[in-house]
PDB file of C-alpha atoms in Angstrom:
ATOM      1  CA  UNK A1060       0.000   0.000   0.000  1.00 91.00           C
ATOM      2  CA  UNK A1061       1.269   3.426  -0.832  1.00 94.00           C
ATOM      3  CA  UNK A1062      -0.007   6.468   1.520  1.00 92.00           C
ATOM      4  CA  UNK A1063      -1.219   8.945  -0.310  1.00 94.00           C
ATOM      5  CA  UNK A1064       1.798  11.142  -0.039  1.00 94.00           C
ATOM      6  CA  UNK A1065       4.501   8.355  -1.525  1.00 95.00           C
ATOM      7  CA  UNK A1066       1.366   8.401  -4.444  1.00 96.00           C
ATOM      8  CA  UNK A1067       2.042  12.356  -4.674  1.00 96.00           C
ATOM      9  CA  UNK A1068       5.586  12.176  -5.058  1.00 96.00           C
ATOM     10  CA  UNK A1069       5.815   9.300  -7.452  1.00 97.00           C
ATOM     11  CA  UNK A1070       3.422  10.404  -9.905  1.00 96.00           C
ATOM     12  CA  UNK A1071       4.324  14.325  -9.418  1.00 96.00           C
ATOM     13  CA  UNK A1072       0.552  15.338  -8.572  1.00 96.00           C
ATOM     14  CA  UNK A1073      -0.617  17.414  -5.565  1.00 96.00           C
ATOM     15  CA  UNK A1074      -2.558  15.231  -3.018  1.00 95.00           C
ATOM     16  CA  UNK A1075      -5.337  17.555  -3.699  1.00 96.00           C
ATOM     17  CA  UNK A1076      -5.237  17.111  -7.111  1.00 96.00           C
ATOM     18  CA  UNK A1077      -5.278  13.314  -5.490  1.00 96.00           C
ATOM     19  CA  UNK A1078      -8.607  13.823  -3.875  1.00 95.00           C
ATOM     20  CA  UNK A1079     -10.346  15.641  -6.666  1.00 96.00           C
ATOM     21  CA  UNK A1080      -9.800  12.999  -8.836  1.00 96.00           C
ATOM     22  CA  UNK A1081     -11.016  10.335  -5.952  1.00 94.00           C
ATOM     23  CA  UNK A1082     -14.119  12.893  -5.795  1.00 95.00           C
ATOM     24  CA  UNK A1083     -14.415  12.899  -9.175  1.00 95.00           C
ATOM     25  CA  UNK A1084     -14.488   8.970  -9.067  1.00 94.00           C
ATOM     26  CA  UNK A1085     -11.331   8.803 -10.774  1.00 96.00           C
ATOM     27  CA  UNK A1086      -9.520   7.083  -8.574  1.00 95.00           C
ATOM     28  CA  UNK A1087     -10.535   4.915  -4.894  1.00 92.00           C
ATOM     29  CA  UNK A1088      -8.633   4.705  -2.539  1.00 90.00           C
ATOM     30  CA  UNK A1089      -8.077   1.040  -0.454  1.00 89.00           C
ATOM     31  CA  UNK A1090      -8.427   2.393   2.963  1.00 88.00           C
ATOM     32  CA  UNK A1091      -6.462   4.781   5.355  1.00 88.00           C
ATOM     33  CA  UNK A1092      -3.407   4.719   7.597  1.00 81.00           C
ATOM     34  CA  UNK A1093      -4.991   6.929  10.453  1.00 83.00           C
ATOM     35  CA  UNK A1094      -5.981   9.819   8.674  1.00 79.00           C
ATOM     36  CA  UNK A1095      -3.843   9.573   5.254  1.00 86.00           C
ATOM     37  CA  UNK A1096      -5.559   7.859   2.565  1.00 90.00           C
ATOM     38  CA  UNK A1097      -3.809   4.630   1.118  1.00 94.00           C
ATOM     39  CA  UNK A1098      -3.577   3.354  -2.479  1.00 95.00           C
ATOM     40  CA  UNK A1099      -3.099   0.110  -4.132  1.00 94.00           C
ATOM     41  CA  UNK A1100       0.066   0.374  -6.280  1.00 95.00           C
ATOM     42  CA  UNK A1101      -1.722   0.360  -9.221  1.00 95.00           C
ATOM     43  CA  UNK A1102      -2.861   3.425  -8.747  1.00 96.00           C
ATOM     44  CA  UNK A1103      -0.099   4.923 -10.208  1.00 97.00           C
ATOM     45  CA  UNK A1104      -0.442   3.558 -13.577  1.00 96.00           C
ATOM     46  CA  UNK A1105      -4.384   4.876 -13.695  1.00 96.00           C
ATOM     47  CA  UNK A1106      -2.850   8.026 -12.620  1.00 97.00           C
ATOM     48  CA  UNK A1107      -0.541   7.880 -15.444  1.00 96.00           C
ATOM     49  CA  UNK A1108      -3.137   7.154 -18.258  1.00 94.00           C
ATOM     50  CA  UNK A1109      -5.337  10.162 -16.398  1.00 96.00           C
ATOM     51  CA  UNK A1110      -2.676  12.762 -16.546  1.00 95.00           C
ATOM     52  CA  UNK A1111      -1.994  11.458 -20.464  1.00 93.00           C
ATOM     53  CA  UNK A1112      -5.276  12.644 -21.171  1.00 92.00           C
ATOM     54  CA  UNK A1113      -5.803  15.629 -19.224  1.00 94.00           C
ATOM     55  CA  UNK A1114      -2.672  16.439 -21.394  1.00 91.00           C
ATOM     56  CA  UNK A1115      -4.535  15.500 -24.744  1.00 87.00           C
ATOM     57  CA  UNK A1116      -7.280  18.104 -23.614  1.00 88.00           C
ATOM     58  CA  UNK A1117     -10.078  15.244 -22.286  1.00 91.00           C
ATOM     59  CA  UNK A1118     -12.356  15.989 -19.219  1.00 94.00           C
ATOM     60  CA  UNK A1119     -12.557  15.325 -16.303  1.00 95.00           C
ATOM     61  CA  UNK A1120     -16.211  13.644 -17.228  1.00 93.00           C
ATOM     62  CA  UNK A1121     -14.728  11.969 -20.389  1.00 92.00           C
ATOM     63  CA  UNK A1122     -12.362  10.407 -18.907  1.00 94.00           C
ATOM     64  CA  UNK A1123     -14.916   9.021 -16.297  1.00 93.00           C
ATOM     65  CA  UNK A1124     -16.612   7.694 -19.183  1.00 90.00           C
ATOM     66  CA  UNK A1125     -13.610   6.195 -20.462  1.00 89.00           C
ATOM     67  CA  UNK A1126     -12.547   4.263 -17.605  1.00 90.00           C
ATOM     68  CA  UNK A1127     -16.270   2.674 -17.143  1.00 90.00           C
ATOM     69  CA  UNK A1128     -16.462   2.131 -21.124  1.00 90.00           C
ATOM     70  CA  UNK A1129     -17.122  -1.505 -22.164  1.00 92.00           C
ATOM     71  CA  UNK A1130     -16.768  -3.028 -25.699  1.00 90.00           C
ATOM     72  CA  UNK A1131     -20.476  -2.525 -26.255  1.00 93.00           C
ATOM     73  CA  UNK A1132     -20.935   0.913 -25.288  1.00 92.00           C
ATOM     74  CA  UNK A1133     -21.412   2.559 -28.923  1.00 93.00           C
ATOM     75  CA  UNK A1134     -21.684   5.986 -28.051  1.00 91.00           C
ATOM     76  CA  UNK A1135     -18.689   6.197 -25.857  1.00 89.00           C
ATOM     77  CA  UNK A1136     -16.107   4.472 -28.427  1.00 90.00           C
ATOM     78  CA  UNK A1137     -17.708   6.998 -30.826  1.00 92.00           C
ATOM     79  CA  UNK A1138     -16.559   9.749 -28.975  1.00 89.00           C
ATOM     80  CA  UNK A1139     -13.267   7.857 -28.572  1.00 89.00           C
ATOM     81  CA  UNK A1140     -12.972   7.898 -32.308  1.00 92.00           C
ATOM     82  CA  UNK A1141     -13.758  11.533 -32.729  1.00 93.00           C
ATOM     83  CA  UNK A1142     -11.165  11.994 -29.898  1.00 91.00           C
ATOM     84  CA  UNK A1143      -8.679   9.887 -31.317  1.00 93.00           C
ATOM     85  CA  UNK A1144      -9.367  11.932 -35.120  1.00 95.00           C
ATOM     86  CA  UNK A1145      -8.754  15.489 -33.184  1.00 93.00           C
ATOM     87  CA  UNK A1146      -5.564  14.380 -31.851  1.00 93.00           C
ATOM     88  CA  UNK A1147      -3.976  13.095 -34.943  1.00 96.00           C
ATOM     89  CA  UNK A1148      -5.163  16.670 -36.418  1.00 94.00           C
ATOM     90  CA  UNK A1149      -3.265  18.204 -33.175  1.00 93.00           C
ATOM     91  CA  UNK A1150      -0.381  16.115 -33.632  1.00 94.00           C
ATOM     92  CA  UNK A1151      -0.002  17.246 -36.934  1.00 94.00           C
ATOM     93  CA  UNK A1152      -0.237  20.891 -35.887  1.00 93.00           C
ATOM     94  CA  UNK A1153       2.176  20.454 -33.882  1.00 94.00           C
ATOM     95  CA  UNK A1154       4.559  18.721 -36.226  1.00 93.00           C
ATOM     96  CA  UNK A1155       4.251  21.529 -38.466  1.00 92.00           C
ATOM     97  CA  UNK A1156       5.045  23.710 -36.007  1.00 92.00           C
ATOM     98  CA  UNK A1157       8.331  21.952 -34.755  1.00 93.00           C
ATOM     99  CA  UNK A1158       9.520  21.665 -38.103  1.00 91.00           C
ATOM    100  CA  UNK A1159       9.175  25.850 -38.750  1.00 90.00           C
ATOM    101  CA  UNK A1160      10.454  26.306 -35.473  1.00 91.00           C
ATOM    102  CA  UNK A1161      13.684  23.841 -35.887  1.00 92.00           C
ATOM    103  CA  UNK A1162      14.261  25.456 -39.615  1.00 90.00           C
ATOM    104  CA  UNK A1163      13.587  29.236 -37.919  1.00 89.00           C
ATOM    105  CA  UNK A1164      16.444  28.324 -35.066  1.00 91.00           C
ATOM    106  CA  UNK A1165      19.101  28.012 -38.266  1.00 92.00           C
ATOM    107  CA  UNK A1166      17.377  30.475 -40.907  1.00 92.00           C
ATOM    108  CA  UNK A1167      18.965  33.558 -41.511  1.00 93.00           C
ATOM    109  CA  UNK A1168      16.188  35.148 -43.124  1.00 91.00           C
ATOM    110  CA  UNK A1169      15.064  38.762 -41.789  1.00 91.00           C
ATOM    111  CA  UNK A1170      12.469  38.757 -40.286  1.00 91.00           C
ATOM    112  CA  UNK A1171      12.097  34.604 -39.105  1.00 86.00           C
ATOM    113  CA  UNK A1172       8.714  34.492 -39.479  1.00 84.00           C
ATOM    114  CA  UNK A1173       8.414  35.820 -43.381  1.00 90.00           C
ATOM    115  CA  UNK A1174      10.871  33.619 -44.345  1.00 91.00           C
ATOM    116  CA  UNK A1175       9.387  31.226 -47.127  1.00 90.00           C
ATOM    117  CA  UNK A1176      10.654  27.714 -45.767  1.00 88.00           C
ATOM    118  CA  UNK A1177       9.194  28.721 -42.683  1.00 85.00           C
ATOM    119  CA  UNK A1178       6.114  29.328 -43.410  1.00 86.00           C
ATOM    120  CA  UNK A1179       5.921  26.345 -45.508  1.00 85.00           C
ATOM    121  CA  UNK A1180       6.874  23.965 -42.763  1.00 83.00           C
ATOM    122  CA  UNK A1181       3.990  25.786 -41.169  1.00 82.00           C
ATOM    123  CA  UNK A1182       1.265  24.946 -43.979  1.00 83.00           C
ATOM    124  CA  UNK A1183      -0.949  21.654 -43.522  1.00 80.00           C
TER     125      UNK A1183
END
């Protein structure tokens, strides 16, 4: 059992952020060690896949729905579709921007941003 203060440190969250997502029913914890909540280790890889997508830009509330999701629940796997299609369309986004950013760190073009390679690397 980890108290909920070894879970804080090892996944880099705030306890409070700890018991928001326990309110949230995120998360349960397996008891208390007088008045610190304890987790099952396990916790931390849940905690891992939550902070993923709170990084993606999911809910709170969709990732609720993701975690209770079962193979026959249409609607939610169609909004993990949709989810999945945004984040390629991010990921690209964000390609393009690396790639005008990593030619703009070399470029010697005045100003950066008008140079033409640069905003090409920029263009879907």
């Amino acid at each position: 059992m980890l108290d909920i203060a070894e879970v804080a440190e090892k996944s880099g969250l705030a306890p409070s952020a700890l018991r928001f997502y326990e309110k949230k029913g995120l998360l349960s914890s397996s008891g208390r060690n007088g008045l610190r909540r304890t987790y099952d280790p396990e916790v931390l890889s849940r905690l891992t896949m939550i902070t993923c997508a709170r990084r993606a830009g999911f809910t709170i509330a969709e990732i609720s729905r993701f975690l209770v999701a079962m193979p026959g629940d249409a609607a939610t796997r169609a909004k993990m579709a949709d989810k999945a299609r945004l984040l390629d369309e991010d990921i690209a986004r964000l390609r393009r921007m690396r790639d005008s950013l990593d030619h703009a760190a070399t470029c010697t073009h005045e100003p950066l941003v008008e140079c033409p390679d640069f905003k090409r690397a920029l263009a879907p």
